[in-house]
Amino acid sequence: MSDATREIEALIELMARLPGLGPRSARRAVLHLIKRRGQVMAPLARAMAEVAATARECASCGNIGTADICDICRDERRATGELCVVEDVADLWAMERGQAFRGRYHVLGGTLSALDAIGPDELGIPRLLARIPEEGIGEVILALNATVEGQTTAHYIADALAGSAVRVTTLAQGVPIGGELDYLDDGTILAALRARKAL
Ligand code: ZN
C-alpha cells in the first residue's frame, strides 16, 4: 500500500466514526471529497481547522460557540426571565430552528444516571440553580427527552425548585404536526389524550 493510499484509508476510518456514517458511507463521502477537492474538500478542511481552533462551550449556558459567553447569553433581549433546560446542544439548536422561544437556555450535557455515575454535579445542576436568582428567572421550562432518564432528571430539577417562587413547566407531549394516529405508539397517544384541550 502506498503512503497516499494509507492516508486515504486513515481518512475513511476517521470519517466512519462520525454519527450516522458507517465504513461504507464514509468511503463514499471521502471519494466524493477527493473528486471535488478544489470546490468542497479544501474549504471543508479550512472550516474544520477554524472551528477546531475556536469552538468552546459557553461558560454560562453550555451552548457551543466561538466566544466564552455565547450570542444568546449576551443578547439582552433574551433576558425574558424564561430559562429552557435541554439535555444536549443539539436540542438547543433544534429549539432555535423553531424560532418560538425567545428566552435563554441551560444545557445539561446529559441526564442523571446512577449506572454511569452521572449525578447533579456532573450535569451542572448547581450552576443551573445559581442562574435563577442571578438572572431573575421566573419560569424554568424543562425540555428534556421523553425517556426514563430525561423524566427522572426533570423530576429531580422540579424537586430542587419546589418551594421557590420559580414556575416549573414542561413541553407538552402528543400528536406531532402532520402525524397520523394510526402510526403513533401507545405512549404518545396516551400522553396526547391526557394533555387534551378544549377546541
Ligand atoms: Zn450561553
PDB file of C-alpha atoms and ligand atoms in Angstrom:
ATOM      1  CA  MET A   1       0.000   0.000   0.000  1.00  0.00           C
ATOM      2  CA  SER A   2       1.406   3.390  -0.977  1.00  0.00           C
ATOM      3  CA  ASP A   3       1.564   6.221   1.569  1.00  0.00           C
ATOM      4  CA  ALA A   4      -1.181   8.098  -0.254  1.00  0.00           C
ATOM      5  CA  THR A   5      -3.477   5.084  -0.126  1.00  0.00           C
ATOM      6  CA  ARG A   6      -2.700   4.680   3.570  1.00  0.00           C
ATOM      7  CA  GLU A   7      -3.590   8.326   4.170  1.00  0.00           C
ATOM      8  CA  ILE A   8      -6.880   7.937   2.329  1.00  0.00           C
ATOM      9  CA  GLU A   9      -7.670   4.799   4.333  1.00  0.00           C
ATOM     10  CA  ALA A  10      -6.899   6.706   7.555  1.00  0.00           C
ATOM     11  CA  LEU A  11      -9.291   9.474   6.464  1.00  0.00           C
ATOM     12  CA  ILE A  12     -12.036   6.938   5.738  1.00  0.00           C
ATOM     13  CA  GLU A  13     -11.522   5.389   9.181  1.00  0.00           C
ATOM     14  CA  LEU A  14     -11.870   8.807  10.862  1.00  0.00           C
ATOM     15  CA  MET A  15     -14.968   9.672   8.838  1.00  0.00           C
ATOM     16  CA  ALA A  16     -16.557   6.317   9.726  1.00  0.00           C
ATOM     17  CA  ARG A  17     -16.523   7.388  13.402  1.00  0.00           C
ATOM     18  CA  LEU A  18     -18.959  10.230  12.681  1.00  0.00           C
ATOM     19  CA  PRO A  19     -22.552   9.735  13.839  1.00  0.00           C
ATOM     20  CA  GLY A  20     -24.712   8.407  11.022  1.00  0.00           C
ATOM     21  CA  LEU A  21     -21.759   7.289   8.898  1.00  0.00           C
ATOM     22  CA  GLY A  22     -20.547   3.697   8.714  1.00  0.00           C
ATOM     23  CA  PRO A  23     -17.477   2.446   6.795  1.00  0.00           C
ATOM     24  CA  ARG A  24     -19.482   2.231   3.574  1.00  0.00           C
ATOM     25  CA  SER A  25     -20.882   5.773   3.598  1.00  0.00           C
ATOM     26  CA  ALA A  26     -17.527   7.099   4.884  1.00  0.00           C
ATOM     27  CA  ARG A  27     -15.848   5.589   1.804  1.00  0.00           C
ATOM     28  CA  ARG A  28     -18.421   7.225  -0.491  1.00  0.00           C
ATOM     29  CA  ALA A  29     -18.052  10.583   1.294  1.00  0.00           C
ATOM     30  CA  VAL A  30     -14.256  10.507   1.030  1.00  0.00           C
ATOM     31  CA  LEU A  31     -14.405   9.577  -2.630  1.00  0.00           C
ATOM     32  CA  HIS A  32     -16.798  12.480  -3.244  1.00  0.00           C
ATOM     33  CA  LEU A  33     -14.469  14.832  -1.367  1.00  0.00           C
ATOM     34  CA  ILE A  34     -11.423  13.723  -3.322  1.00  0.00           C
ATOM     35  CA  LYS A  35     -13.210  14.122  -6.648  1.00  0.00           C
ATOM     36  CA  ARG A  36     -14.252  17.646  -5.641  1.00  0.00           C
ATOM     37  CA  ARG A  37     -11.194  18.561  -3.626  1.00  0.00           C
ATOM     38  CA  GLY A  38     -10.999  22.102  -5.012  1.00  0.00           C
ATOM     39  CA  GLN A  39     -14.639  23.090  -4.522  1.00  0.00           C
ATOM     40  CA  VAL A  40     -15.522  21.052  -1.423  1.00  0.00           C
ATOM     41  CA  MET A  41     -12.625  19.354   0.316  1.00  0.00           C
ATOM     42  CA  ALA A  42     -10.221  22.276   0.696  1.00  0.00           C
ATOM     43  CA  PRO A  43     -12.883  24.731   2.010  1.00  0.00           C
ATOM     44  CA  LEU A  44     -14.166  21.968   4.322  1.00  0.00           C
ATOM     45  CA  ALA A  45     -10.680  21.319   5.680  1.00  0.00           C
ATOM     46  CA  ARG A  46     -10.188  25.057   6.304  1.00  0.00           C
ATOM     47  CA  ALA A  47     -13.591  25.369   8.018  1.00  0.00           C
ATOM     48  CA  MET A  48     -12.864  22.341  10.216  1.00  0.00           C
ATOM     49  CA  ALA A  49      -9.457  23.672  11.269  1.00  0.00           C
ATOM     50  CA  GLU A  50     -11.010  27.050  12.057  1.00  0.00           C
ATOM     51  CA  VAL A  51     -13.819  25.571  14.190  1.00  0.00           C
ATOM     52  CA  ALA A  52     -11.451  23.117  15.892  1.00  0.00           C
ATOM     53  CA  ALA A  53      -9.307  26.078  16.964  1.00  0.00           C
ATOM     54  CA  THR A  54     -12.138  28.378  18.082  1.00  0.00           C
ATOM     55  CA  ALA A  55     -15.125  26.274  19.288  1.00  0.00           C
ATOM     56  CA  ARG A  56     -15.823  26.330  23.011  1.00  0.00           C
ATOM     57  CA  GLU A  57     -18.645  25.860  25.490  1.00  0.00           C
ATOM     58  CA  CYS A  58     -20.452  28.945  26.765  1.00  0.00           C
ATOM     59  CA  ALA A  59     -19.419  29.403  30.408  1.00  0.00           C
ATOM     60  CA  SER A  60     -22.990  30.311  31.325  1.00  0.00           C
ATOM     61  CA  CYS A  61     -25.370  28.012  29.413  1.00  0.00           C
ATOM     62  CA  GLY A  62     -23.180  25.294  27.857  1.00  0.00           C
ATOM     63  CA  ASN A  63     -24.096  26.148  24.244  1.00  0.00           C
ATOM     64  CA  ILE A  64     -21.286  25.712  21.732  1.00  0.00           C
ATOM     65  CA  GLY A  65     -19.968  28.820  20.034  1.00  0.00           C
ATOM     66  CA  THR A  66     -16.714  30.631  19.481  1.00  0.00           C
ATOM     67  CA  ALA A  67     -16.839  33.037  22.448  1.00  0.00           C
ATOM     68  CA  ASP A  68     -16.584  32.463  26.210  1.00  0.00           C
ATOM     69  CA  ILE A  69     -20.195  33.679  26.529  1.00  0.00           C
ATOM     70  CA  CYS A  70     -22.465  32.724  23.616  1.00  0.00           C
ATOM     71  CA  ASP A  71     -24.572  35.092  21.470  1.00  0.00           C
ATOM     72  CA  ILE A  72     -27.826  34.060  23.183  1.00  0.00           C
ATOM     73  CA  CYS A  73     -26.470  34.745  26.689  1.00  0.00           C
ATOM     74  CA  ARG A  74     -25.027  38.088  25.547  1.00  0.00           C
ATOM     75  CA  ASP A  75     -28.308  39.205  23.917  1.00  0.00           C
ATOM     76  CA  GLU A  76     -30.125  41.387  26.463  1.00  0.00           C
ATOM     77  CA  ARG A  77     -33.399  40.997  24.521  1.00  0.00           C
ATOM     78  CA  ARG A  78     -33.320  37.344  25.560  1.00  0.00           C
ATOM     79  CA  ALA A  79     -33.324  38.192  29.277  1.00  0.00           C
ATOM     80  CA  THR A  80     -37.052  37.393  29.378  1.00  0.00           C
ATOM     81  CA  GLY A  81     -36.983  35.592  32.718  1.00  0.00           C
ATOM     82  CA  GLU A  82     -37.577  32.270  30.927  1.00  0.00           C
ATOM     83  CA  LEU A  83     -34.928  29.550  31.064  1.00  0.00           C
ATOM     84  CA  CYS A  84     -35.271  26.449  28.873  1.00  0.00           C
ATOM     85  CA  VAL A  85     -33.380  23.386  30.156  1.00  0.00           C
ATOM     86  CA  VAL A  86     -32.225  20.905  27.488  1.00  0.00           C
ATOM     87  CA  GLU A  87     -30.120  17.748  27.560  1.00  0.00           C
ATOM     88  CA  ASP A  88     -27.839  18.486  24.652  1.00  0.00           C
ATOM     89  CA  VAL A  89     -26.605  21.334  22.435  1.00  0.00           C
ATOM     90  CA  ALA A  90     -28.407  19.603  19.530  1.00  0.00           C
ATOM     91  CA  ASP A  91     -31.695  20.116  21.423  1.00  0.00           C
ATOM     92  CA  LEU A  92     -30.895  23.817  21.917  1.00  0.00           C
ATOM     93  CA  TRP A  93     -30.191  24.189  18.199  1.00  0.00           C
ATOM     94  CA  ALA A  94     -33.460  22.366  17.386  1.00  0.00           C
ATOM     95  CA  MET A  95     -35.400  24.778  19.629  1.00  0.00           C
ATOM     96  CA  GLU A  96     -33.682  27.737  17.935  1.00  0.00           C
ATOM     97  CA  ARG A  97     -34.673  26.421  14.489  1.00  0.00           C
ATOM     98  CA  GLY A  98     -38.285  26.547  15.676  1.00  0.00           C
ATOM     99  CA  GLN A  99     -37.837  30.285  16.400  1.00  0.00           C
ATOM    100  CA  ALA A 100     -40.612  30.122  19.003  1.00  0.00           C
ATOM    101  CA  PHE A 101     -38.596  30.519  22.204  1.00  0.00           C
ATOM    102  CA  ARG A 102     -37.045  33.900  22.901  1.00  0.00           C
ATOM    103  CA  GLY A 103     -35.571  33.300  26.382  1.00  0.00           C
ATOM    104  CA  ARG A 104     -32.298  31.683  27.379  1.00  0.00           C
ATOM    105  CA  TYR A 105     -31.137  28.095  27.735  1.00  0.00           C
ATOM    106  CA  HIS A 106     -29.279  25.790  30.058  1.00  0.00           C
ATOM    107  CA  VAL A 107     -27.588  22.731  28.529  1.00  0.00           C
ATOM    108  CA  LEU A 108     -27.178  19.835  30.967  1.00  0.00           C
ATOM    109  CA  GLY A 109     -24.936  17.744  28.717  1.00  0.00           C
ATOM    110  CA  GLY A 110     -26.725  14.517  29.632  1.00  0.00           C
ATOM    111  CA  THR A 111     -29.159  13.054  32.128  1.00  0.00           C
ATOM    112  CA  LEU A 112     -28.890  11.725  35.653  1.00  0.00           C
ATOM    113  CA  SER A 113     -27.702   8.124  35.610  1.00  0.00           C
ATOM    114  CA  ALA A 114     -26.786   6.118  38.685  1.00  0.00           C
ATOM    115  CA  LEU A 115     -25.418   3.419  36.377  1.00  0.00           C
ATOM    116  CA  ASP A 116     -22.909   5.766  34.718  1.00  0.00           C
ATOM    117  CA  ALA A 117     -22.263   7.687  37.982  1.00  0.00           C
ATOM    118  CA  ILE A 118     -23.677  10.903  36.484  1.00  0.00           C
ATOM    119  CA  GLY A 119     -25.018  12.985  39.351  1.00  0.00           C
ATOM    120  CA  PRO A 120     -26.297  16.587  39.636  1.00  0.00           C
ATOM    121  CA  ASP A 121     -22.740  17.993  39.818  1.00  0.00           C
ATOM    122  CA  GLU A 122     -21.708  16.324  36.545  1.00  0.00           C
ATOM    123  CA  LEU A 123     -24.709  17.934  34.816  1.00  0.00           C
ATOM    124  CA  GLY A 124     -24.049  21.418  36.165  1.00  0.00           C
ATOM    125  CA  ILE A 125     -27.338  21.477  38.087  1.00  0.00           C
ATOM    126  CA  PRO A 126     -25.807  23.661  40.876  1.00  0.00           C
ATOM    127  CA  ARG A 127     -24.867  26.165  38.125  1.00  0.00           C
ATOM    128  CA  LEU A 128     -28.452  25.999  36.804  1.00  0.00           C
ATOM    129  CA  LEU A 129     -29.875  26.713  40.277  1.00  0.00           C
ATOM    130  CA  ALA A 130     -27.425  29.599  40.733  1.00  0.00           C
ATOM    131  CA  ARG A 131     -28.539  31.240  37.461  1.00  0.00           C
ATOM    132  CA  ILE A 132     -32.160  31.539  38.624  1.00  0.00           C
ATOM    133  CA  PRO A 133     -31.620  34.348  41.172  1.00  0.00           C
ATOM    134  CA  GLU A 134     -28.652  35.809  39.210  1.00  0.00           C
ATOM    135  CA  GLU A 135     -30.723  36.317  36.059  1.00  0.00           C
ATOM    136  CA  GLY A 136     -34.123  36.884  37.659  1.00  0.00           C
ATOM    137  CA  ILE A 137     -35.608  33.718  36.155  1.00  0.00           C
ATOM    138  CA  GLY A 138     -39.368  33.385  36.742  1.00  0.00           C
ATOM    139  CA  GLU A 139     -40.022  30.252  34.706  1.00  0.00           C
ATOM    140  CA  VAL A 140     -37.913  27.144  34.087  1.00  0.00           C
ATOM    141  CA  ILE A 141     -39.091  25.138  31.064  1.00  0.00           C
ATOM    142  CA  LEU A 142     -37.885  21.538  31.224  1.00  0.00           C
ATOM    143  CA  ALA A 143     -37.487  20.496  27.562  1.00  0.00           C
ATOM    144  CA  LEU A 144     -35.954  17.106  28.309  1.00  0.00           C
ATOM    145  CA  ASN A 145     -36.376  13.951  26.263  1.00  0.00           C
ATOM    146  CA  ALA A 146     -39.414  11.776  26.979  1.00  0.00           C
ATOM    147  CA  THR A 147     -37.151   8.915  28.111  1.00  0.00           C
ATOM    148  CA  VAL A 148     -36.954   7.408  31.606  1.00  0.00           C
ATOM    149  CA  GLU A 149     -33.613   9.199  32.208  1.00  0.00           C
ATOM    150  CA  GLY A 150     -34.936  12.510  30.830  1.00  0.00           C
ATOM    151  CA  GLN A 151     -38.015  12.371  33.025  1.00  0.00           C
ATOM    152  CA  THR A 152     -36.001  11.338  36.125  1.00  0.00           C
ATOM    153  CA  THR A 153     -33.770  14.364  35.564  1.00  0.00           C
ATOM    154  CA  ALA A 154     -36.808  16.633  35.061  1.00  0.00           C
ATOM    155  CA  HIS A 155     -38.307  15.454  38.358  1.00  0.00           C
ATOM    156  CA  TYR A 156     -35.005  15.987  40.171  1.00  0.00           C
ATOM    157  CA  ILE A 157     -34.821  19.610  38.951  1.00  0.00           C
ATOM    158  CA  ALA A 158     -38.510  20.221  39.727  1.00  0.00           C
ATOM    159  CA  ASP A 159     -37.933  18.876  43.278  1.00  0.00           C
ATOM    160  CA  ALA A 160     -34.872  21.110  43.724  1.00  0.00           C
ATOM    161  CA  LEU A 161     -37.014  24.121  42.770  1.00  0.00           C
ATOM    162  CA  ALA A 162     -40.076  23.147  44.814  1.00  0.00           C
ATOM    163  CA  GLY A 163     -40.899  25.818  47.349  1.00  0.00           C
ATOM    164  CA  SER A 164     -39.125  28.559  45.378  1.00  0.00           C
ATOM    165  CA  ALA A 165     -41.068  31.262  43.550  1.00  0.00           C
ATOM    166  CA  VAL A 166     -39.987  29.975  40.144  1.00  0.00           C
ATOM    167  CA  ARG A 167     -42.606  28.358  37.913  1.00  0.00           C
ATOM    168  CA  VAL A 168     -41.565  24.963  36.530  1.00  0.00           C
ATOM    169  CA  THR A 169     -43.144  23.779  33.268  1.00  0.00           C
ATOM    170  CA  THR A 170     -42.504  21.024  30.711  1.00  0.00           C
ATOM    171  CA  LEU A 171     -43.142  20.783  26.988  1.00  0.00           C
ATOM    172  CA  ALA A 172     -46.470  19.219  26.040  1.00  0.00           C
ATOM    173  CA  GLN A 173     -46.348  15.718  24.603  1.00  0.00           C
ATOM    174  CA  GLY A 174     -48.744  14.487  21.978  1.00  0.00           C
ATOM    175  CA  VAL A 175     -49.625  14.045  18.337  1.00  0.00           C
ATOM    176  CA  PRO A 176     -46.934  15.599  16.097  1.00  0.00           C
ATOM    177  CA  ILE A 177     -47.974  18.134  13.424  1.00  0.00           C
ATOM    178  CA  GLY A 178     -48.884  16.143  10.337  1.00  0.00           C
ATOM    179  CA  GLY A 179     -48.935  12.928  12.375  1.00  0.00           C
ATOM    180  CA  GLU A 180     -51.478  10.173  11.853  1.00  0.00           C
ATOM    181  CA  LEU A 181     -52.901   8.443  14.915  1.00  0.00           C
ATOM    182  CA  ASP A 182     -52.546   5.021  13.342  1.00  0.00           C
ATOM    183  CA  TYR A 183     -48.725   5.413  13.236  1.00  0.00           C
ATOM    184  CA  LEU A 184     -48.243   6.590  16.828  1.00  0.00           C
ATOM    185  CA  ASP A 185     -47.105   4.383  19.690  1.00  0.00           C
ATOM    186  CA  ASP A 186     -49.430   3.777  22.642  1.00  0.00           C
ATOM    187  CA  GLY A 187     -47.431   6.035  24.991  1.00  0.00           C
ATOM    188  CA  THR A 188     -47.729   9.023  22.630  1.00  0.00           C
ATOM    189  CA  ILE A 189     -51.488   8.540  22.209  1.00  0.00           C
ATOM    190  CA  LEU A 190     -51.906   8.273  25.998  1.00  0.00           C
ATOM    191  CA  ALA A 191     -49.841  11.454  26.579  1.00  0.00           C
ATOM    192  CA  ALA A 192     -51.846  13.296  23.913  1.00  0.00           C
ATOM    193  CA  LEU A 193     -55.132  12.204  25.456  1.00  0.00           C
ATOM    194  CA  ARG A 194     -54.015  13.339  28.916  1.00  0.00           C
ATOM    195  CA  ALA A 195     -52.909  16.720  27.541  1.00  0.00           C
ATOM    196  CA  ARG A 196     -56.167  17.249  25.595  1.00  0.00           C
ATOM    197  CA  LYS A 197     -57.647  20.733  25.464  1.00  0.00           C
ATOM    198  CA  ALA A 198     -60.963  22.378  24.602  1.00  0.00           C
ATOM    199  CA  LEU A 199     -61.452  23.054  20.894  1.00  0.00           C
TER     200      LEU A 199
HETATM  201 ZN    ZN B   1     -24.703  30.825  26.589  1.00  0.00          ZN
END
